Amino acid sequence: MSETVTLTIDGKEVTVPKGTSIIEATEILGVEIPRFCWHPGLSVAGVCRFCMVKIEGMPKLQIACNTACTEGMKVITVSDEVKDAHKWALEFHLINHPLDCPICDQAGECELQNYYMKVGRYSSQMDEDKVLKPKALDVGDNLVLDTERCILCSRCVRFEDEVTKTSSLGIFNRGDHSVIGTFPNRKVQHNYSYNIVDICPVGAFTAKDFRFKCRVWFLNETKTICPGCSTGCNVTLYEHKNQRQYYRLKPRKNLEVNGHWMCDEGRTMYEHLNATNRLAAPIMQGKHLSWNLLSKELKQKLEKVKGNAAKVALVLTPQYTNEEYENILSSLNSILGGLPNIFVWRDSKEKFDDFDGILMRGDRNANSKGLAQTLEKKSAQAIPLSGDFSPLASANAELVIVFGPEIEKAYSQFATEVSRFAEMTNVVYFGTTLNPIAKKFSLTIPTKVFAEKNGTFVNFKGIPQKLKANPLVFPAMKGIEDIFAEMKA
Amino acid sequence: MPVIKNEYQGRKPDEFRILLGLEGYPDSRNIKTYIEKSNGYKALEKVLKGGMSSEDVINTVKASGLRGRGGAGFPTGLKWSFVPKGPGEKYLITNFDEGEPGTYKDCYISEVTPHSLVEGKIIASYAIGAKKSYIYIRGEFHNEIRWCQEAIKEAYAAGYLGENIMGSGFTHHMDVYSGAGAYICGEETGLISSLEGKKGQPKLKPPFPAIKGYLGKPTVVNNVESLAVVPWIINNGPEAYKKFGTEKSPGTKLFNVSGPIAKPGCYELPLGYPLMRFINEDCGGLIGGKKLKAIIPGGSSAPALTAKECENLTLDYEAIAGAGSMLGSGAIIVIPEDVSMVSVLENLMDFYAHESCGQCTPCREGTGWLYKISKHILKGKGTKTDMDRMYSIANNMRGKTICVLSDAAADPARAIVTKFAHEFEPYLKG
């Protein structure tokens, strides 16, 4: 058992493991000490000098981020002396910071702005000219840097040094002319660059992807899981309150899964949610079919092979939820009188064991483990389809039911591979986007996207995680569970 | 009133020379001169061949009461004792950045007696168990770099550096590292960062360098003067050293005098020496018989003292701290009656705003802010509230940063705006 120490913070007793910093201890108690440079996923820099606290017996105020808790320590965060220190720390941060909040892209999420309201609210004593620094610097594929807004907290530099180990950023110059910048011939070019925007407490780093597109107060937040790979990063999905338009994904802290970060590829997972070619209604032999007639048509197809499950081929991709797999398999089992032949379609270029050392896995499917678990539970054997579709062709199925990938771009050979289904007769294809092959299928059925689903993904470690649904973009759309429930009825 | 030792009465500063004994010799930097005229490398022999353990060396230096001569005055032997015992890499680094305006004593040591630094470094390295040491020197000190390099080369040739020195089993290597020239690289953790090839910025403490320093290994950073005096202490014993100076500030110290004074220069004095006697008699007083307005006693970061405050003041750590300033590096800057303290303030703030490394917010923003206000006041564009504002800014910069550069700017500012407030009035708009 690890050693602990007990201390009081503003009179409240707390016991923490030895080595815990005061700022971490305050988090346990729910006491908020203002901070800019401290970030739980990075080393301690101690440079913003904002998290000052009084420790009984020490003559000077101390920074809470670099002071370890000791037995019997008495910490005070609410005295006039401490409040004055916070106010002055904020004054120093603001004297050369442009007051361009109305146009700053960080407005609404700016820690400087928030702390001004919480611990500042003073009239500035600064009436000298501000130091002017460069604006709108292109520092990488995804980032724009306004150095004039930067408060030199060094989070971005530490992220580059410690997390991605790419060390593209540094602090150049001295004194109040210090600026963040890239080293010569270097740019921030890696798959984790947007995290720098997240950890920047002010509007210095902005995402090219989001910059000037939307004000954050127009966005709704949904806590869900990224479908971009088998890591299952915990994310917040931001959707416009009125436009049914998705704007971005940001990571949520989960130390067991993704820590504080997510990759840039995962960030783009919102793009297909806004796709103009999303399937909105079922299609039967090239013509739209109403949702009301869909279950009738599907039921007829299944009735024809009832009692002959071996004549049915079911193709699953590892991007659906556990609940959907459960529903598909149990429904088909009961309708057909047995389980059909099951095929699992994966990207032929997939390198299952690839890992970039941070978060991203070679398995780009969100629920490989969940699918495997569900098949095992049903004692079902699946035949892999990965590049080679001959096992499916040789099955000579009378009915082929395909649950295609939601994230089609995770399948590098998607366009080629999906066309192979068109060579078969009587294909019922479930998917999210309208592709050129769709009209060749006997039935094409739209499915919900991850943002519209409640359900479970199981990540590569075997950790089950819940998705939370947003309202449907096409309100009439039925989920897999609805379609099968109607057929059973 | 401080007690002035009787033994100083009627004696000249050069009678107290410990460190600058070779001053005046034509080839003082040569190893031959050092060995023949200054008992050179006898202390090293005493340590390595005389059976002194590292503990003995540390205890001798502790007993001498030697305090670090870089400015902070931390006991040198005590600093060495913090280094963990036992195997493992350790480093000794000499702080030869010497960036404090007014200070040039370390340069003078390398000019007169660089071998005392080299010998002191070998002994100190033996004491802490370091097989490698560096002289971190300001890049623009071209001559000093050369002199140190030559001394190291001579010491290698004479067998005082390298493998198995004098058959003692102790191995030590020494190098000179030329810094890029930043005031903050004279702060020990900033210096270590620079030596590691990073931007010169101070590091958070804890961990302290004695535990986690250069390349993450236990490291001692000592000023040139602190190390250069070690051979004398080993040769003559701690009691002989303590005969100089005061009880709490034993030994001698190098003082630089600059400003409009008849005989500016570098002097070796016993600590506790009377300041005004030194200025008026040994240094020949102010040029042209001008009156003294103020003295900055320990380099530019020391708060200025008025002429009145300097009366009866002695040059030792306690007395100067008692007067509200600090002995610092011992760089005495003399300010005569016809120099405006407004312009002194502006000059100092310009320096600190330029030299702030930019890491901690109160220092990065505060030094620049103080400079801007002082510049405006000097141009006659300031107001009375600017005076209070400067004081508030300086107050809120103090004790709020990783290193003391912030204090080094704030303290002189506070001292000048309070002690010389009347001088600002003509510059203020209303």
PDB file of C-alpha atoms in Angstrom, chain B residues 99-102 183 294-305 331 333 335 339-356 366-368 370-372 374-375 378 390 397 405-417 420 424:
ATOM      1  CA  GLY B  99      26.718  39.114 -16.228  1.00  0.00           C
ATOM      2  CA  GLU B 100      25.830  41.433 -13.372  1.00  0.00           C
ATOM      3  CA  PRO B 101      26.554  45.008 -14.410  1.00  0.00           C
ATOM      4  CA  GLY B 102      29.487  46.356 -12.451  1.00  0.00           C
ATOM      5  CA  TYR B 183      22.305  37.371 -17.669  1.00  0.00           C
ATOM      6  CA  ALA B 294      24.423  56.816  -3.739  1.00  0.00           C
ATOM      7  CA  ILE B 295      26.176  53.483  -3.900  1.00  0.00           C
ATOM      8  CA  ILE B 296      24.939  50.255  -5.377  1.00  0.00           C
ATOM      9  CA  PRO B 297      26.962  47.907  -3.205  1.00  0.00           C
ATOM     10  CA  GLY B 298      26.700  44.472  -4.783  1.00  0.00           C
ATOM     11  CA  GLY B 299      26.049  44.596  -8.483  1.00  0.00           C
ATOM     12  CA  SER B 300      23.077  46.168 -10.213  1.00  0.00           C
ATOM     13  CA  SER B 301      20.513  43.963  -8.523  1.00  0.00           C
ATOM     14  CA  ALA B 302      21.391  45.320  -5.084  1.00  0.00           C
ATOM     15  CA  PRO B 303      19.151  48.143  -3.874  1.00  0.00           C
ATOM     16  CA  ALA B 304      20.963  51.489  -3.915  1.00  0.00           C
ATOM     17  CA  LEU B 305      22.053  53.012  -0.626  1.00  0.00           C
ATOM     18  CA  ALA B 331      30.474  45.138  -7.437  1.00  0.00           C
ATOM     19  CA  ILE B 333      28.793  51.167  -8.348  1.00  0.00           C
ATOM     20  CA  ILE B 335      26.835  57.336  -8.219  1.00  0.00           C
ATOM     21  CA  VAL B 339      23.686  61.789 -11.942  1.00  0.00           C
ATOM     22  CA  SER B 340      19.915  61.625 -11.963  1.00  0.00           C
ATOM     23  CA  MET B 341      18.479  58.616 -10.176  1.00  0.00           C
ATOM     24  CA  VAL B 342      15.618  58.747 -12.673  1.00  0.00           C
ATOM     25  CA  SER B 343      18.080  57.920 -15.400  1.00  0.00           C
ATOM     26  CA  VAL B 344      19.751  55.271 -13.195  1.00  0.00           C
ATOM     27  CA  LEU B 345      16.364  53.632 -12.760  1.00  0.00           C
ATOM     28  CA  GLU B 346      15.603  53.752 -16.467  1.00  0.00           C
ATOM     29  CA  ASN B 347      19.007  52.279 -17.264  1.00  0.00           C
ATOM     30  CA  LEU B 348      18.594  49.430 -14.783  1.00  0.00           C
ATOM     31  CA  MET B 349      15.059  48.624 -15.883  1.00  0.00           C
ATOM     32  CA  ASP B 350      16.153  48.618 -19.508  1.00  0.00           C
ATOM     33  CA  PHE B 351      18.752  46.030 -18.592  1.00  0.00           C
ATOM     34  CA  TYR B 352      16.411  43.743 -16.644  1.00  0.00           C
ATOM     35  CA  ALA B 353      13.603  43.971 -19.196  1.00  0.00           C
ATOM     36  CA  HIS B 354      16.113  42.902 -21.822  1.00  0.00           C
ATOM     37  CA  GLU B 355      17.577  40.115 -19.725  1.00  0.00           C
ATOM     38  CA  SER B 356      14.412  38.561 -18.289  1.00  0.00           C
ATOM     39  CA  GLY B 366       6.736  43.160 -14.930  1.00  0.00           C
ATOM     40  CA  THR B 367      10.274  44.006 -16.007  1.00  0.00           C
ATOM     41  CA  GLY B 368       9.022  45.311 -19.348  1.00  0.00           C
ATOM     42  CA  LEU B 370       8.706  48.872 -15.159  1.00  0.00           C
ATOM     43  CA  TYR B 371      11.008  49.805 -18.015  1.00  0.00           C
ATOM     44  CA  LYS B 372       8.215  51.414 -20.009  1.00  0.00           C
ATOM     45  CA  SER B 374      10.598  54.570 -16.119  1.00  0.00           C
ATOM     46  CA  LYS B 375      11.274  55.503 -19.743  1.00  0.00           C
ATOM     47  CA  LEU B 378      12.540  60.094 -17.881  1.00  0.00           C
ATOM     48  CA  MET B 390       5.954  51.216 -10.093  1.00  0.00           C
ATOM     49  CA  MET B 397       7.082  40.813  -8.759  1.00  0.00           C
ATOM     50  CA  LEU B 405      15.788  37.950 -11.561  1.00  0.00           C
ATOM     51  CA  SER B 406      12.369  39.364 -10.867  1.00  0.00           C
ATOM     52  CA  ASP B 407      13.502  40.453  -7.402  1.00  0.00           C
ATOM     53  CA  ALA B 408      16.742  41.719  -8.892  1.00  0.00           C
ATOM     54  CA  ALA B 409      14.720  44.174 -10.968  1.00  0.00           C
ATOM     55  CA  ALA B 410      12.062  44.900  -8.388  1.00  0.00           C
ATOM     56  CA  ASP B 411      14.314  45.652  -5.412  1.00  0.00           C
ATOM     57  CA  PRO B 412      16.422  48.369  -7.053  1.00  0.00           C
ATOM     58  CA  ALA B 413      13.219  49.886  -8.451  1.00  0.00           C
ATOM     59  CA  ARG B 414      11.582  49.940  -5.036  1.00  0.00           C
ATOM     60  CA  ALA B 415      14.676  51.419  -3.429  1.00  0.00           C
ATOM     61  CA  ILE B 416      15.070  54.168  -6.007  1.00  0.00           C
ATOM     62  CA  VAL B 417      11.433  55.260  -6.157  1.00  0.00           C
ATOM     63  CA  PHE B 420      14.932  59.240  -4.263  1.00  0.00           C
ATOM     64  CA  PHE B 424      11.316  62.277  -9.800  1.00  0.00           C
TER      65      PHE B 424
END
